[in-house]
Amino acid sequence: MSEERKAEIRDVRLHFRVTQSEEQRIRKKMEQLGIRSMSAYLRKMALDGYCVQLDYDYPRQITSLLRRCSNNLNQMAKRANETGSIYAADIEDLQTRLDEIWENQKESLKALAAIM
């Protein structure tokens, strides 16, 4: 176990009571968020007051499209280098634009991760 982890051992217990209907509501909210750990859910709610469920489908689709674009660009570059029918400046411009898209995607994913 790392020193950082040892320093953050949770050794204080907090207890509180809820009604059965409150417990059912808590469990339903946990289920909706896909959270399995009651302690993690309650800790997050007590400390931050909210839990967020992010839908990663859109970023995954963008990442998939970016991969395809990258593959296509690499194929074009290879073909251009073999046949000489495409200007190097055009390839460089496409590569620069693709690099910018990737950087924007990375920043978007970092921002999403920071929310959690």
Short mmCIF file of C-alpha atoms in Angstrom, two decimals:
data_model
loop_
_atom_site.label_atom_id
_atom_site.label_comp_id
_atom_site.label_asym_id
_atom_site.label_seq_id
_atom_site.Cartn_x
_atom_site.Cartn_y
_atom_site.Cartn_z
CA MET A 1 0.00 0.00 0.00
CA SER A 2 1.40 3.41 -0.94
CA GLU A 3 2.17 6.09 1.65
CA GLU A 4 -0.52 8.32 0.16
CA ARG A 5 -3.12 5.59 0.54
CA LYS A 6 -2.02 4.85 4.12
CA ALA A 7 -2.46 8.51 5.00
CA GLU A 8 -6.06 8.40 3.75
CA ILE A 9 -7.33 5.30 5.52
CA ARG A 10 -10.94 5.78 6.45
CA ASP A 11 -10.99 5.00 10.14
CA VAL A 12 -13.89 7.17 11.34
CA ARG A 13 -17.39 5.72 11.24
CA LEU A 14 -20.50 7.83 10.80
CA HIS A 15 -23.92 6.36 11.48
CA PHE A 16 -27.40 7.62 10.76
CA ARG A 17 -30.82 6.11 10.48
CA VAL A 18 -33.31 6.23 7.64
CA THR A 19 -36.81 4.89 7.13
CA GLN A 20 -37.39 1.93 4.83
CA SER A 21 -38.87 4.21 2.19
CA GLU A 22 -35.82 6.50 2.40
CA GLU A 23 -33.53 3.51 2.03
CA GLN A 24 -35.47 2.40 -1.05
CA ARG A 25 -35.15 5.89 -2.54
CA ILE A 26 -31.41 5.91 -1.82
CA ARG A 27 -30.95 2.49 -3.43
CA LYS A 28 -33.05 3.53 -6.45
CA LYS A 29 -30.88 6.62 -6.97
CA MET A 30 -27.75 4.52 -6.64
CA GLU A 31 -29.10 2.08 -9.21
CA GLN A 32 -29.98 4.91 -11.61
CA LEU A 33 -26.41 6.18 -11.36
CA GLY A 34 -24.90 2.72 -11.63
CA ILE A 35 -23.24 3.02 -8.23
CA ARG A 36 -22.92 -0.27 -6.36
CA SER A 37 -21.21 0.86 -3.17
CA MET A 38 -23.54 2.40 -0.59
CA SER A 39 -20.61 3.92 1.32
CA ALA A 40 -19.15 5.49 -1.82
CA TYR A 41 -22.53 6.94 -2.78
CA LEU A 42 -23.28 8.31 0.71
CA ARG A 43 -19.75 9.72 1.07
CA LYS A 44 -19.98 11.48 -2.30
CA MET A 45 -23.40 12.90 -1.45
CA ALA A 46 -22.28 14.04 2.02
CA LEU A 47 -19.09 15.69 0.74
CA ASP A 48 -20.23 17.13 -2.58
CA GLY A 49 -24.01 17.05 -2.42
CA TYR A 50 -24.37 15.39 -5.81
CA CYS A 51 -23.41 12.45 -7.94
CA VAL A 52 -23.18 12.75 -11.70
CA GLN A 53 -23.76 10.02 -14.24
CA LEU A 54 -21.96 10.84 -17.43
CA ASP A 55 -22.91 9.42 -20.79
CA TYR A 56 -19.66 8.54 -22.53
CA ASP A 57 -21.33 7.38 -25.76
CA TYR A 58 -20.76 10.70 -27.54
CA PRO A 59 -17.05 11.01 -26.68
CA ARG A 60 -16.57 7.35 -27.63
CA GLN A 61 -18.22 7.97 -31.01
CA ILE A 62 -16.04 11.01 -31.60
CA THR A 63 -12.94 9.03 -30.66
CA SER A 64 -13.95 6.28 -33.07
CA LEU A 65 -14.45 8.80 -35.87
CA LEU A 66 -11.12 10.43 -35.11
CA ARG A 67 -9.40 7.05 -35.31
CA ARG A 68 -10.97 6.40 -38.69
CA CYS A 69 -9.93 9.85 -39.90
CA SER A 70 -6.41 9.22 -38.69
CA ASN A 71 -6.28 5.90 -40.50
CA ASN A 72 -7.59 7.50 -43.68
CA LEU A 73 -5.08 10.31 -43.43
CA ASN A 74 -2.24 7.85 -42.93
CA GLN A 75 -3.39 5.86 -45.97
CA MET A 76 -3.51 9.05 -48.05
CA ALA A 77 -0.04 10.02 -46.91
CA LYS A 78 1.31 6.60 -47.74
CA ARG A 79 -0.29 6.65 -51.17
CA ALA A 80 0.93 10.20 -51.79
CA ASN A 81 4.46 9.24 -50.85
CA GLU A 82 4.34 6.22 -53.15
CA THR A 83 2.78 7.95 -56.17
CA GLY A 84 3.72 11.57 -55.60
CA SER A 85 0.24 12.69 -56.66
CA ILE A 86 -0.60 14.73 -53.54
CA TYR A 87 1.30 17.75 -52.35
CA ALA A 88 3.14 17.39 -49.05
CA ALA A 89 1.73 20.73 -47.89
CA ASP A 90 -1.81 19.35 -48.25
CA ILE A 91 -0.91 16.34 -46.13
CA GLU A 92 0.71 18.54 -43.51
CA ASP A 93 -2.36 20.78 -43.41
CA LEU A 94 -4.63 17.77 -42.94
CA GLN A 95 -2.37 16.39 -40.23
CA THR A 96 -2.34 19.73 -38.40
CA ARG A 97 -6.13 19.92 -38.46
CA LEU A 98 -6.43 16.36 -37.24
CA ASP A 99 -3.96 17.08 -34.42
CA GLU A 100 -6.11 20.05 -33.37
CA ILE A 101 -9.21 17.83 -33.31
CA TRP A 102 -7.40 15.29 -31.15
CA GLU A 103 -6.26 17.99 -28.72
CA ASN A 104 -9.82 19.28 -28.42
CA GLN A 105 -11.03 15.75 -27.80
CA LYS A 106 -8.42 15.20 -25.08
CA GLU A 107 -9.42 18.43 -23.36
CA SER A 108 -13.10 17.44 -23.51
CA LEU A 109 -12.36 14.09 -21.92
CA LYS A 110 -10.23 15.73 -19.22
CA ALA A 111 -13.08 18.12 -18.42
CA LEU A 112 -15.52 15.22 -18.18
CA ALA A 113 -13.16 13.31 -15.92
CA ALA A 114 -12.76 16.35 -13.65
CA ILE A 115 -16.51 16.41 -13.06
CA MET A 116 -16.35 12.98 -11.53
#
